[in-house]
Structure formats: C-alpha cells, structure tokens
Coordinates of C-alpha atoms and ligand atoms in Angstrom, one line a residue:
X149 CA -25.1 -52.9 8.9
X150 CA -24.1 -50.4 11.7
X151 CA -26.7 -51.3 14.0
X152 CA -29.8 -49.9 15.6
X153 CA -32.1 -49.9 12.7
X154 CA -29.6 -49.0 9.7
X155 CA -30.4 -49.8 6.4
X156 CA -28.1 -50.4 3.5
X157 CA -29.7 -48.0 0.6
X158 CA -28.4 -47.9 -3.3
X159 CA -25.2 -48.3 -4.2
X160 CA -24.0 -50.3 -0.7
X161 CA -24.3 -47.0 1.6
X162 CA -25.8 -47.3 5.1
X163 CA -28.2 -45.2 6.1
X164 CA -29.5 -44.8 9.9
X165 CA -32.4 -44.8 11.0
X166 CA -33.8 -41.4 12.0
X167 CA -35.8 -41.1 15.1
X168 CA -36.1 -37.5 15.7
X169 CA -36.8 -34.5 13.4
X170 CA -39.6 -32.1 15.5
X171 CA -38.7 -29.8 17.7
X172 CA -38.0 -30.0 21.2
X173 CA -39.7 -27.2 23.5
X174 CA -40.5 -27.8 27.1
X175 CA -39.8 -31.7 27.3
X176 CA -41.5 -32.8 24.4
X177 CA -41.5 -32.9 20.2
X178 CA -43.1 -30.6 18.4
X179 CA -44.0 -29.4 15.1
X180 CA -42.7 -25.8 13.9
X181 CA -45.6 -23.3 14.6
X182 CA -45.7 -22.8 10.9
X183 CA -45.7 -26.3 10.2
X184 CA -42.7 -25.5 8.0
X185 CA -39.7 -28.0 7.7
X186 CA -35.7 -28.7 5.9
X187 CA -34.6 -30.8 4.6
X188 CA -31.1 -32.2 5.4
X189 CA -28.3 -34.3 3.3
X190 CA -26.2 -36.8 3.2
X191 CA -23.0 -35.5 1.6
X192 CA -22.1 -39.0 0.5
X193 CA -25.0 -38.5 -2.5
X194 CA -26.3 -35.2 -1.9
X195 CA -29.5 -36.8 -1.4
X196 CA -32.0 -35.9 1.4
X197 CA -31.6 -37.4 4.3
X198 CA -34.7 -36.7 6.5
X199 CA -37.1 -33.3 6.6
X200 CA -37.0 -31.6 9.9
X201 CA -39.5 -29.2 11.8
X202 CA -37.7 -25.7 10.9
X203 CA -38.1 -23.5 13.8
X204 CA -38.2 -19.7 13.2
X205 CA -38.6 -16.7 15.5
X206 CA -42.0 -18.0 17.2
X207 CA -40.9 -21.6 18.0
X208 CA -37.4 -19.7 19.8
X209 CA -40.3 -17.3 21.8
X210 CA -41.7 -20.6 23.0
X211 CA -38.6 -22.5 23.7
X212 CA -37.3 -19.4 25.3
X213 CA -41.0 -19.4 27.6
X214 CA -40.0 -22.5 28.6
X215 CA -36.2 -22.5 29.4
X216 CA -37.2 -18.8 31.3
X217 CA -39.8 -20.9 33.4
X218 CA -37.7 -23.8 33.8
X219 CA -35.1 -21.1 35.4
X220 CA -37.6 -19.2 37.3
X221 CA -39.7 -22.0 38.4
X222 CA -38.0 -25.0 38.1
X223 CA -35.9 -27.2 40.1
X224 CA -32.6 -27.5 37.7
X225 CA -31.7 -24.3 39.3
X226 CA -32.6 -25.2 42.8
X227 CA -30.8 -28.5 42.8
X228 CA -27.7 -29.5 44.9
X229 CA -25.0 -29.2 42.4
X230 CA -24.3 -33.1 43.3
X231 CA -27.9 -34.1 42.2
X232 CA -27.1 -32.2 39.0
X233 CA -24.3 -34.4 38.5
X234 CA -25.9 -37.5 38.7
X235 CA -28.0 -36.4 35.8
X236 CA -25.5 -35.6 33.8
X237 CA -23.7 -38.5 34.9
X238 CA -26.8 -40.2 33.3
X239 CA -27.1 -38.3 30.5
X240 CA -23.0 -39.4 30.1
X241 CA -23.6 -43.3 30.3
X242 CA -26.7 -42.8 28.0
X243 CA -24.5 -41.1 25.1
X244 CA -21.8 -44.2 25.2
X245 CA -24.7 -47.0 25.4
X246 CA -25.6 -44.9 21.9
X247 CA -22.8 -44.2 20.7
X248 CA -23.0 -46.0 17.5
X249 CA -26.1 -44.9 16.7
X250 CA -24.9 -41.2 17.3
X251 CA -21.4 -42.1 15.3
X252 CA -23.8 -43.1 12.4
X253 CA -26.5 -39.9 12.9
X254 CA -22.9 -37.5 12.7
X255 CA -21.8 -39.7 9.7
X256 CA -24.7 -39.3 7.3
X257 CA -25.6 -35.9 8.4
X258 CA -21.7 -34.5 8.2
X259 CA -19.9 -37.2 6.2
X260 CA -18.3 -37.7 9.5
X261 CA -15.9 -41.1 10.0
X262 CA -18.4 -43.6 11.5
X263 CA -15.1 -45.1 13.4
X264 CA -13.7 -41.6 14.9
X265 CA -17.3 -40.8 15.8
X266 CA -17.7 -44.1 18.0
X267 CA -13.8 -44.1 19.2
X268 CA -13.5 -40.3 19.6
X269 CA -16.5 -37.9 19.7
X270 CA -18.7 -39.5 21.4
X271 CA -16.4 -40.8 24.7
X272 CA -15.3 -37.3 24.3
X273 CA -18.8 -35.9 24.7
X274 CA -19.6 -38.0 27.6
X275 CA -16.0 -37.2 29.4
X276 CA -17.0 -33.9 28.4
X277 CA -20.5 -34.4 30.8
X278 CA -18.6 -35.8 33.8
X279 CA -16.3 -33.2 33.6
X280 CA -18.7 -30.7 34.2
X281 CA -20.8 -32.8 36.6
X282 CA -17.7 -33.3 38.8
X283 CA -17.5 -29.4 38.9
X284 CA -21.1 -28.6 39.5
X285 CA -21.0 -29.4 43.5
X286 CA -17.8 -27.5 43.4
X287 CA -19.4 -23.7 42.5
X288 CA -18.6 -21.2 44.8
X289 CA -17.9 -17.7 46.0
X290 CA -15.4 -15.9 47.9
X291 CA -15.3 -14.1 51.1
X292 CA -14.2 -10.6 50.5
X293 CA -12.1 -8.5 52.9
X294 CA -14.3 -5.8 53.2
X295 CA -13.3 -2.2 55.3
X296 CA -15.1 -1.1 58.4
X297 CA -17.9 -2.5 59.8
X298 CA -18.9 -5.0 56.9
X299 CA -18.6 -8.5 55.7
X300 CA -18.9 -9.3 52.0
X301 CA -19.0 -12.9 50.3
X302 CA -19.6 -13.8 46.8
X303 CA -22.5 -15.6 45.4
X304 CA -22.1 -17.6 41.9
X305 CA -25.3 -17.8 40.3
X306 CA -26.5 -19.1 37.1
X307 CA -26.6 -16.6 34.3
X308 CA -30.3 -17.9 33.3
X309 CA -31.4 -19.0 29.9
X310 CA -28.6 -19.3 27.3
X311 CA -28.7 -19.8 24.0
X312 CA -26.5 -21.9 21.8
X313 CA -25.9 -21.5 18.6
X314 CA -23.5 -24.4 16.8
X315 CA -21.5 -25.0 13.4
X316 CA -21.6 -28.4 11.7
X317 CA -18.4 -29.7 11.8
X318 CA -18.5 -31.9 14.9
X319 CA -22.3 -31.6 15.8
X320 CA -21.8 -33.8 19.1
X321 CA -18.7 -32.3 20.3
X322 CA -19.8 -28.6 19.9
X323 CA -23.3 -29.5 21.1
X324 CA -21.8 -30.9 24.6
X325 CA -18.7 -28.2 25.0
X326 CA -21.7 -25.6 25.6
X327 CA -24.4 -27.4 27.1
X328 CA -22.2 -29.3 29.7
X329 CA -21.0 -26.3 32.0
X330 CA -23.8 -25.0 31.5
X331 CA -26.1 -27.6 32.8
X332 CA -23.4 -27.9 35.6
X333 CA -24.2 -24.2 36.4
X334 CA -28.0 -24.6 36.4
X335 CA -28.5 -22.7 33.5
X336 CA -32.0 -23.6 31.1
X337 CA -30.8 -23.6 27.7
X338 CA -31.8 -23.1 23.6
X339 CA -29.6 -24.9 21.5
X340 CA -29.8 -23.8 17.9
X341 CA -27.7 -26.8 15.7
X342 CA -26.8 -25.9 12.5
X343 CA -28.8 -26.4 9.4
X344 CA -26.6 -29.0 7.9
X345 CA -26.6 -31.5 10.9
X346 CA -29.5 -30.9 13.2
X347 CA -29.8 -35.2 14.0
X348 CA -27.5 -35.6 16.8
X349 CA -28.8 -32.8 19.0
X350 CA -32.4 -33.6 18.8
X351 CA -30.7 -37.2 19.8
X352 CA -29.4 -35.9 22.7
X353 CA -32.8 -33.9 23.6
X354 CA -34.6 -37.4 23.9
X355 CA -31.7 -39.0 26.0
X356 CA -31.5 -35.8 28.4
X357 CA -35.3 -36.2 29.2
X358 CA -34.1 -39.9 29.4
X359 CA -31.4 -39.1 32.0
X360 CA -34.1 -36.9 34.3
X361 CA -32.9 -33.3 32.8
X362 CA -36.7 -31.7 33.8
X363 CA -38.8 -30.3 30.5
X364 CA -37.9 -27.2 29.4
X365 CA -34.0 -27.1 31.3
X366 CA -32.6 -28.5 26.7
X367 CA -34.5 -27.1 24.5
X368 CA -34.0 -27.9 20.6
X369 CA -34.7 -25.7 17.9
X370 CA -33.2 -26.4 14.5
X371 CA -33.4 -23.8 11.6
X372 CA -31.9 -21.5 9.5
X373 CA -28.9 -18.7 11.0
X374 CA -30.7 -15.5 9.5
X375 CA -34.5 -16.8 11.3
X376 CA -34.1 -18.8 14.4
X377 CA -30.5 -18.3 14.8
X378 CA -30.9 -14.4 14.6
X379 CA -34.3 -15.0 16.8
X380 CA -32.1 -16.1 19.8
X381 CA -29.3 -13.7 19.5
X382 CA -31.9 -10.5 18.9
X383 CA -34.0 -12.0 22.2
X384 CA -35.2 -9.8 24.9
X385 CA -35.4 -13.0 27.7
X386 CA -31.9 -14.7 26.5
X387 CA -29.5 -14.0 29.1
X388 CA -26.1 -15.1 27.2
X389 CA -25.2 -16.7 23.7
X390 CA -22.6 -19.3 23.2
X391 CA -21.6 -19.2 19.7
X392 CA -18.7 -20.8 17.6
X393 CA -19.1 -20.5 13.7
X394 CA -17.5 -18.0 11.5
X395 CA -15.9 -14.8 12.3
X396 CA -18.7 -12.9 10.2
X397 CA -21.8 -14.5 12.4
X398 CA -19.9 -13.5 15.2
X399 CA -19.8 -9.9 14.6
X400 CA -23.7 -10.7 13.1
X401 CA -24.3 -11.8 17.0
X402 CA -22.6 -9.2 18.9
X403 CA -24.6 -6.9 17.2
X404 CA -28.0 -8.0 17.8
X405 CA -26.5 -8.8 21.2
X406 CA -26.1 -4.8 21.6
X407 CA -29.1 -3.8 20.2
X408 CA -31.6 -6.2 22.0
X409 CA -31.1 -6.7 25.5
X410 CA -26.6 -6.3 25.9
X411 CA -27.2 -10.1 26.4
X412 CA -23.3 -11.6 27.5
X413 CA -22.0 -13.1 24.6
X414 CA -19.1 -15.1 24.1
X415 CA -17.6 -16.3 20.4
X416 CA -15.5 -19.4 19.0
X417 CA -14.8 -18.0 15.3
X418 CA -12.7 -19.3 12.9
X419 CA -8.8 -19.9 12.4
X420 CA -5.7 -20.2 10.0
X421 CA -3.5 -21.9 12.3
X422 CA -0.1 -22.3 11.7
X423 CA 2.0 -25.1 12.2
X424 CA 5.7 -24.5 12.7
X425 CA 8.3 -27.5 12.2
X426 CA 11.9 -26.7 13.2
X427 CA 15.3 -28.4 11.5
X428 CA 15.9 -30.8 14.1
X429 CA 12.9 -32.2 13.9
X430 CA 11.6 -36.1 13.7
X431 CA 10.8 -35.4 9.7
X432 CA 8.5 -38.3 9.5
X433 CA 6.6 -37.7 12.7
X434 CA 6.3 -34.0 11.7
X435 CA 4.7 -34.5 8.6
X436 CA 2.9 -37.5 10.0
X437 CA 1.4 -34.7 12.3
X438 CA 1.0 -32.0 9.6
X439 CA -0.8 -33.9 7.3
X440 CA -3.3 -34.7 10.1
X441 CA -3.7 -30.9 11.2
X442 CA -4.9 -29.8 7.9
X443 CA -7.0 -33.7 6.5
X444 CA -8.5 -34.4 9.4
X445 CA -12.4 -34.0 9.6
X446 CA -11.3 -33.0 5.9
X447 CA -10.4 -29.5 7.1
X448 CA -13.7 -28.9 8.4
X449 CA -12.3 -27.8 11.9
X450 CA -11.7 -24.5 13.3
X451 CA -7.7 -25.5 14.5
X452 CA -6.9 -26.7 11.2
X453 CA -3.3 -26.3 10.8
X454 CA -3.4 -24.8 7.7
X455 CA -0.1 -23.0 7.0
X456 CA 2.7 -25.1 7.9
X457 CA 6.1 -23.5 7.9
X458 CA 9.1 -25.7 7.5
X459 CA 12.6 -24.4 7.9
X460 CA 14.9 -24.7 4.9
X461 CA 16.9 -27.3 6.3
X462 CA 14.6 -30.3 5.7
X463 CA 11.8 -27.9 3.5
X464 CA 12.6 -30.4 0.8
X465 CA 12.2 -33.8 2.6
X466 CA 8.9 -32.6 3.9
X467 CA 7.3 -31.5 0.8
X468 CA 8.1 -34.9 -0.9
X469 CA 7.1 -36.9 2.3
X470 CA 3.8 -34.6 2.8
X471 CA 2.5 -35.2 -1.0
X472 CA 2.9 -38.5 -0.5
X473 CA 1.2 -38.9 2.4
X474 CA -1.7 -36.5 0.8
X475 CA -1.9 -38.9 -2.4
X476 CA -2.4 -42.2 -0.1
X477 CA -4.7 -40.2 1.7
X478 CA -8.0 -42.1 1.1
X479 CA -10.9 -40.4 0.6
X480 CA -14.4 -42.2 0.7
X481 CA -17.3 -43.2 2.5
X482 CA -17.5 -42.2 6.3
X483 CA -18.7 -45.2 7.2
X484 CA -15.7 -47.7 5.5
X485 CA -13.1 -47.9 8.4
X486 CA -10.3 -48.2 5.6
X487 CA -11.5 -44.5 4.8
X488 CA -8.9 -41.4 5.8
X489 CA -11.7 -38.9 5.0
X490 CA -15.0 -38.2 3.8
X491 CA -16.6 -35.8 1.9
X492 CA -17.6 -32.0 2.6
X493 CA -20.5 -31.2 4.7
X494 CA -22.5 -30.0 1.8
X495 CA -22.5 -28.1 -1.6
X496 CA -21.7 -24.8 -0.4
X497 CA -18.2 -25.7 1.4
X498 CA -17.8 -27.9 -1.4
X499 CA -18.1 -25.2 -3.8
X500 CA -16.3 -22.4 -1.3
X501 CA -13.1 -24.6 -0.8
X502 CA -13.1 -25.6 -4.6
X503 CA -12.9 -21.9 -5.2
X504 CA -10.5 -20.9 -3.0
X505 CA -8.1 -23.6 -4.3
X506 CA -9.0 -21.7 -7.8
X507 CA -7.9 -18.7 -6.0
X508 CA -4.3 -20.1 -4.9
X509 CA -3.8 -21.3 -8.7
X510 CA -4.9 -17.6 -9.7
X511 CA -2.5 -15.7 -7.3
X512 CA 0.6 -18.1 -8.0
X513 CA 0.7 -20.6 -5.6
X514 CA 2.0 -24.2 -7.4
X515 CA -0.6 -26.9 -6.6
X516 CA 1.7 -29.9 -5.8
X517 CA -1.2 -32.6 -5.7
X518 CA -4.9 -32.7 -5.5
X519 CA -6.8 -29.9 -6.2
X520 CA -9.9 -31.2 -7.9
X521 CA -13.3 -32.9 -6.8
X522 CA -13.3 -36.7 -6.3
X523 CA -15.8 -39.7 -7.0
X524 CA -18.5 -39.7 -9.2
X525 CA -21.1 -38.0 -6.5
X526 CA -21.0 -36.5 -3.2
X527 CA -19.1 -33.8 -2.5
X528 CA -15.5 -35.4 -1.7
X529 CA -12.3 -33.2 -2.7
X530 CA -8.7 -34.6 -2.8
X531 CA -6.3 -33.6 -0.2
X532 CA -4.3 -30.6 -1.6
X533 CA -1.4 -29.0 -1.4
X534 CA 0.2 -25.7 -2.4
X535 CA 3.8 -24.7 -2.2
X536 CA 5.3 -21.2 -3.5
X537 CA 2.4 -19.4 -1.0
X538 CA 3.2 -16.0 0.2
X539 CA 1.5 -14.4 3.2
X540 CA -0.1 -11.9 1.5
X541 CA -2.2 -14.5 -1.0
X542 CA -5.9 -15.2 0.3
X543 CA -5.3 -19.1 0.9
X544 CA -2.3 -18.0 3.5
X545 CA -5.1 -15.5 4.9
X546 CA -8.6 -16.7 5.1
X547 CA -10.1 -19.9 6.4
X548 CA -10.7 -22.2 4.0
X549 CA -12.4 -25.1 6.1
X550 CA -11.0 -28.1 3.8
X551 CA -8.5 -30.1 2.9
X552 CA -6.0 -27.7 1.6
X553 CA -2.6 -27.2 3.2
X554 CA -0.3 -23.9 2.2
X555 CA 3.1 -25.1 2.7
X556 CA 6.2 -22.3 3.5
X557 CA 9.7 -22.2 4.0
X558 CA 11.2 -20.0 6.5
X559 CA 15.0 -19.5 7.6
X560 CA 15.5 -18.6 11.3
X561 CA 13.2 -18.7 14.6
X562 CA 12.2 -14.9 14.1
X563 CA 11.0 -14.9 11.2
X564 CA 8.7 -18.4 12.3
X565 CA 7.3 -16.2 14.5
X566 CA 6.4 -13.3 12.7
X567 CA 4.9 -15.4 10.0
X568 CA 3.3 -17.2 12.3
X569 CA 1.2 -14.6 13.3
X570 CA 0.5 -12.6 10.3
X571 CA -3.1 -13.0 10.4
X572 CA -6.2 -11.7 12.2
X573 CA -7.0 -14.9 13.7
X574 CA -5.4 -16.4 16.7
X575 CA -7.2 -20.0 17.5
X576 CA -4.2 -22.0 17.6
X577 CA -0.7 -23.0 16.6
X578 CA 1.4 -26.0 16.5
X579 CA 5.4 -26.4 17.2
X580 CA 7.6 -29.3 16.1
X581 CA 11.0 -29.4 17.8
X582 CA 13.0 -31.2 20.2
X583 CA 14.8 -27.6 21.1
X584 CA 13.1 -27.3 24.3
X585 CA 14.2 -23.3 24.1
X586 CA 12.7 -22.9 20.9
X587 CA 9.9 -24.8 21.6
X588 CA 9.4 -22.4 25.0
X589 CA 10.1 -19.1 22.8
X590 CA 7.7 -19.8 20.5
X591 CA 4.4 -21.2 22.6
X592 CA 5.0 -17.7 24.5
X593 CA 5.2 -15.8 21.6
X594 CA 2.8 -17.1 19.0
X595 CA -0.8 -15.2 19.6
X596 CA -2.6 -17.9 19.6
X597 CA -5.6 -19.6 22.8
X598 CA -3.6 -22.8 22.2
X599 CA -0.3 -24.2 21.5
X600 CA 0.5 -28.1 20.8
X601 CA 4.0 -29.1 21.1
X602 CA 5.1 -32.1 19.1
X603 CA 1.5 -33.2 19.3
X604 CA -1.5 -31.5 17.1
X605 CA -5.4 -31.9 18.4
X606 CA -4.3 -32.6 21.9
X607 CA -7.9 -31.6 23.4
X608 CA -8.6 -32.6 27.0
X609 CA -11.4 -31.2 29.0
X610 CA -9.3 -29.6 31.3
X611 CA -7.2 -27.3 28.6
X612 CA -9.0 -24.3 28.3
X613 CA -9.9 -23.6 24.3
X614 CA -11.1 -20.1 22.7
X615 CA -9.4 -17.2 20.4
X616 CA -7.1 -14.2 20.5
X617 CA -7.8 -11.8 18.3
X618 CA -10.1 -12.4 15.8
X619 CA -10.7 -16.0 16.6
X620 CA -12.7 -14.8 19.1
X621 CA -13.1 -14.5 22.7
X622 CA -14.2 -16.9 26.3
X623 CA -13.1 -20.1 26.7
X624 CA -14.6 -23.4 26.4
X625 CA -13.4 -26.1 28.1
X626 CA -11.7 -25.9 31.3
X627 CA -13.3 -24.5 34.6
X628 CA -12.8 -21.7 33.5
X629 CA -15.6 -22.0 30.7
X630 CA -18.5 -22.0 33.9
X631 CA -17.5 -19.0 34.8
X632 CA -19.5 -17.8 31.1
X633 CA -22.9 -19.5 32.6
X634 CA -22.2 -17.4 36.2
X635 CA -23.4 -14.2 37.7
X636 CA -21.5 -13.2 40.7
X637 CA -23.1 -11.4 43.1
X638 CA -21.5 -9.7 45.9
X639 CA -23.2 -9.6 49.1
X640 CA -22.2 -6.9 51.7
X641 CA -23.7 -7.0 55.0
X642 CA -23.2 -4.2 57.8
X643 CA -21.9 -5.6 61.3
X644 CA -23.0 -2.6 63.6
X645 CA -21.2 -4.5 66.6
X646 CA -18.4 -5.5 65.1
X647 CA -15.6 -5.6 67.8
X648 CA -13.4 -4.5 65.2
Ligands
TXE36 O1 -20.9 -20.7 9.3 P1 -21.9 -19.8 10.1 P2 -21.1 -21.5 7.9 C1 -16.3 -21.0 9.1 C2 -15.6 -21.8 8.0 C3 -16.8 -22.0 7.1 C4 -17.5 -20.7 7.2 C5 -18.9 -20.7 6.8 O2 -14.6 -21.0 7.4 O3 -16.3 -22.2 5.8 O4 -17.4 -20.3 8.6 O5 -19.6 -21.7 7.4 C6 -25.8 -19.9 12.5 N1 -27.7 -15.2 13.4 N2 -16.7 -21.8 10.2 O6 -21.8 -20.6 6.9 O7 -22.9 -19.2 9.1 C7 -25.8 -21.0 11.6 O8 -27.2 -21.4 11.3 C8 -27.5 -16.2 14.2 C9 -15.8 -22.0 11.3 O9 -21.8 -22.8 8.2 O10 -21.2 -19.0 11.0 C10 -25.0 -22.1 12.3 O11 -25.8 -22.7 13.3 N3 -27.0 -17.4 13.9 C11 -16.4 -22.7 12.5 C12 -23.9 -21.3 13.0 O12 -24.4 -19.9 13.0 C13 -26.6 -17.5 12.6 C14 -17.4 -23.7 12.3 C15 -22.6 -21.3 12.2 O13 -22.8 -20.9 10.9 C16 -26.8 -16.5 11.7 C17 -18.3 -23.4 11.1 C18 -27.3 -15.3 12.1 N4 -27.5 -14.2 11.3 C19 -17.9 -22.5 10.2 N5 -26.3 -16.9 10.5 C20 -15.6 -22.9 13.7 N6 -15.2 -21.9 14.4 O14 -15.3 -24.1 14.0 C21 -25.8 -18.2 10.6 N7 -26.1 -18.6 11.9

C-alpha cells in the first residue's frame, strides 16, 4: 500500500485513489459543457485509469471569463507581492504534506518512479513555489535617465491571463515551472495538461484553492491538443502561452498565436542532446552518467542525452561498460523501488520509439543490446543501444523520447564540437573531462541553453533552462523566466520647473 486510499488491483499493482477528474473553472469542479469525457491509462496495463471531464473550446471560453475577471477584478493582481508569497508558500507546504499521494497520481498516470516522484519531483515542485514566492515582493522597474525636462521610471506589470499548455513527461514539474512565476507575477492562468496525465494538475487545482489562491486566478482544463489546446492558443482574451512539447506544436502555436490576437508566446520544444566524454575521463563515472542521461524517466525527457560521443581513446571501454550497465538496467513497475525504469507513457510513444529503433536497424546502425518490447503487458521497452551511427541517420537526428542511446566515436576536440551541434535542436549538452580548457572551450561553443559539466540533470531553480535554435525560445527557471509573465511600462512625466 502507498497510502492515502491506494488499492492493490490484479496482479499485485497499486492503484491510487482518484479524487479529481472535472474541470476546474473559477474555483470550483465542473463538468465539460458537453458533458463529454477521456479516458486516461495506466501504462503498467494499458488499462483505464479514471474518465475525465474533456474540455473543448467552450469550457477554455469560460475558464478564460474567469482568469480575465480574476485579472481585471480580482485581488491576485492587486496583492502586495509578499502576501502572494505566503500563498504560494502555502500552496508549497501543501504539495510536500501530499507528496506521496502526487508521487503515486504521476506514477499510474505516466509510469513515473513512485520513489523519484516522492524524493525528487515533488520537493522540486515546491522549491520551485518558494522560489518564485521569494521573488514576487522583489518585482520592480527602473528609473530611466530621461533628456530635458522629464522623468521616466519603469512599471512591471502582469502580462494578464496566460495559458499553459504541458507535455506528459513530468506532469508536476512542468505544471509548477509555468505556473510558479507566474502566480509570483500576478498573472490568472489556464493550464491545459496533457491528455495522457491530466491527475496531478487537477490535484494541484484543489490544493491551490486550499492554499487561498482566489477562484478563477488556476484554472484547469484537460483535453485533447487539436480542441482545447488549440482553443487557448487561437484565443482572442489570452494574453501569452507558455508551452513545452514538441517542436511541431510549437510551430502549431505560434501560428494561431499570429493569427488570433499576436498573443506573446514562448516555447520549450524538444532536444537531441549530446553528451561529449573526453579521453581523460573517470570511464566509470562517465558512463555511470551517460547511461542516466539517456534511461532516465525512460527517455521521456526533453535533455535526454541522446548521442553520446566518446573519444577513441577509451571508445572501447565505454561501449562494454555502457551495455552492461543497460542490460542491468531494470525495467518494471514504477512503483517497486528496486525498479530503474518504467514503462512508456502510452501506446503511441511506445509504438513511435519502437519504430525508430526499426529505423536505426534499417539505416545501419548495429544494435548492441535491447531493442525490443519487455514484459508481457504495458508498454515497457529495454534500454537500447546503437553503435556504428552516423550523423546523417534519423536516430542521430530526431527525438526519439525513449530509452535509446546512439553511441559515436570521435578523434579530436574539433570535431566533438562540430558533431555536437549538427542538429537543429539546441536544448542541452553534457561535457565529461577533467581538462578544465576543454571543458571551458566546449560549454562556450556547443549551441546549446544548457551545459552540465561532469554532472548530467543538474536542474536548480536558479539556472535559467530553454532552447537555441530549434529547441525553442524564453527561459524557464531563473528570474529571468518572470520577465515572460511581465509588461513593462514606461512612464514619462514632464517636470516644467525642473531646475535643470
Ligand atoms: O507532443 P505534443 P506529444 C516530443 C517528443 C515526443 C513528441 C510527441 O519527441 O515523442 O514530442 O509527443 C498539446 N494546439 N515531446 O504528441 O503533441 C498536447 O495536448 C495546442 C518533447 O505528446 O507537442 C499536450 O498538452 N496544443 C517534449 C502538449 O501540446 C496542442 C515533451 C504537448 O503535446 C496541440 C513532450 C495543438 N494543435 C513531447 N496539439 C519536451 N520538450 O519535453 C497538441 N497540443
């Protein structure tokens, strides 16, 4: 038993207890307008896990009513940025006392590890919360040095409503990244989870209105992309869209962005991240780290270090190390702590990652060791791993979002580099070396938002996180990331009698 109201069903899995499946508009649950609903799985079985109210285009008009009024009318906007804070302090303690229960909600819905989601995602989420509350008394302008007889300041204002529009693969952490500057700005928001795991965020709805966030500030609105997604990104009265997902939706949303209302957008898209280990480097530790970047969250995450470059000197050490490491790799239930990694979120990656591993077979790539589906149900896929991959085949070049590494030998720094960033996406990039100059030369010239250093999935809330090129662009994470729920306004006053 994992607590709160689990239940052990068939063949020894546990199964939370779901609490939430309406929508949440203006501080309370609701049914979809057309009484419509989903149904959503547990990737351990493929069986349905609960049926949720599907919201489409005239459930986001109403949540969007009531984030508007909540901005217009409401006090979230007109609140000291300190008594902000202690809301989302609130909200923060209220996420750890229910942390297991949220661990278990990610597990079933995502085939998430019950023990990361207790130990990592959700103290994350909540450090994420007080990060931004601790910021949200700290908002403000600038005077300006303005000619003649003038004085000019800088007002930061909220942006308005935003809508949020979030992937899958770590519905907590994604769910908090946008909300939590924005709240801390005193922006209203419509947060549109993903299909596949909408039980944590209408969770978090309940403990918001819990923490004294005031009705209509977190709206809730699961659905489908192509309905209530698109409804949010095509609105008239949505005044920005925080999106991460793929690189295709992305371009979907900037597009609807244009032709609606120019509503600010800003994208996290998807990556092929390379992870570059140098000669004189700690072989264990490097693969140790390499393994991680590419099997954790079974791929499913948009840093994945997918291509892993490894100079000729100890190419041969690695490889043998690496496939070990991926064949002791255990893959199983979430929710058994002896577990490495569960299965894929549903039967479409399941299916998309199978094929691309077809695809690496197909172009010439040697598959070293998995490669095939695991267990007799659920979507679970062995840890994989390809050598022989050149930078033109399609598993060097597109995301594949699952446990599959592309392993490459290189000779000389250069050429690391170049390789490095021979694709269109830019999200981030690993280095393993105890050259301190190499290590320098290449975090300055790998195009790539972040750079880990003899470490892989060093997040903090502090360390700014976003795309270069096609990874996409603005930042989450970091300060910087409430400047995307800001306005600034400059205000210029005349100073007739100014003595100078
Ligand atoms: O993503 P989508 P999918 C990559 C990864 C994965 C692939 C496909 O390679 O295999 O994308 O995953 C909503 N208007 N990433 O299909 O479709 C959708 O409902 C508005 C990388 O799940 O981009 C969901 O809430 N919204 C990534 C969100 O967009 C729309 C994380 C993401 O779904 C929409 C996930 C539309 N027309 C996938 N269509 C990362 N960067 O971490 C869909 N959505």
């Amino acid at each position: 038993d994992c607590g709160n109201g689990a239940a052990v069903a068939g063949g020894g899995l546990v199964v939370p207890e779901i609490k939430f499946t309406k929508l949440f508009i203006n501080g309370e649950f609701v049914d979809a307008a057309s009484g419509k609903t989903f149904e959503t799985r547990d990737p351990r079985t493929g069986d349905v896990l609960a049926h949720i109210a599907e919201a489409d285009k005239a459930d986001v008009d109403l949540a969007v009513k009531a984030a508007r009024e909540a901005f217009e009318h409401g006090k979230w906007p007109r609140m000291s940025g300190y008594e902000r804070s202690r809301v989302m302090n609130k909200l923060a303690d209220l996420v750890e006392e229910h942390a297991d229960e949220l661990a278990a909600l990610d597990g079933a819905d995502a085939g998430k590890l019950l023990t990361l989601g207790k130990i990592i995602d959700m103290p994350a989420a909540a450090q994420m919360l007080r990060y931004y509350a601790g910021a949200a008394d700290k908002i403000h302008g600038e005077a300006l040095r303005v000619a003649g007889k003038y004085q000019g300041y800088t007002l930061k204002e909220p942006i308005g409503v935003v809508g949020v529009i979030i992937p899958w693969n770590f519905p907590t952490m994604m769910f908090f990244l946008k909300v939590s500057p924005a709240l801390a700005a005193g922006c209203t928001v419509v947060v549109k989870p993903a299909e596949q795991t909408p039980l944590s965020a209408l969770y978090y709805a309940h403990l918001a209105k819990l923490a004294g966030v005031p009705d209509g500030v977190i709206n809730v609105v699961p659905g489908f992309g192509p309905t209530a997604g698109a409804a949010i990104s095509s609105h008239m009265d949505v005044d920005s869209v925080a999106f991460t997902g793929s690189a295709e939706i992305g371009r979907t949303i900037m597009e609807s962005a244009a032709r609606s209302n120019l509503k600010n957008v800003s994208l996290e898209l998807g990556g092929k991240s390379p992870m570059i280990v140098f000669d004189d480097a700690d072989v264990d530790m490097a693969v140790t780290l390499s393994t991680l970047a590419v099997f954790f969250n079974k791929g499913e995450i948009c840093v994945a270090g997918s291509r892993v470059y490894v100079q000729e000197g100890i190419y041969d050490e690695f490889v043998k190390k690496a496939v070990e490491v991926a064949r002791n790799w255990k893959v199983g239930d979430p929710f058994d702590a002896t577990t490495n990694m569960g299965p894929q979120v549903d039967k479409v990656q399941f299916e998309r990652v199978l094929k691309y591993i077809e695809i690496g077979k197909r172009e010439g790539a040697t598959l070293l060791t998995g490669g095939k589906p695991t267990g007799d149900k659920g979507y679970y896929i062995e840890p994989t791993i390809f050598v022989d991959v050149k930078e033109d085949m399609t598993i060097a070049q597109e995301e594949i979002f699952g446990p599959v590494m592309s392993l490459m030998k290189f000779k000389t720094v250069e050429e690391a580099i170049e390789r490095a960033n021979c694709t269109k996406y830019g999200l981030a990039a690993g280095v393993v070396t105890k050259n301190l100059d190499i290590a320098n030369r290449v975090s300055r010239s790998v195009r790539a938002g972040t750079v880990w250093v003899n470490c892989y999935f060093a997040f903090d809330p502090d360390a700014p996180f976003g795309g270069y090129k096609m990874s996409g662009f603005g930042r989450d994470q970091g300060l910087v990331a409430i400047d995307k729920y800001l306005q600034v306004k400059s205000v210029i006053t005349a100073v007739p009698d100014s003595p100078w």
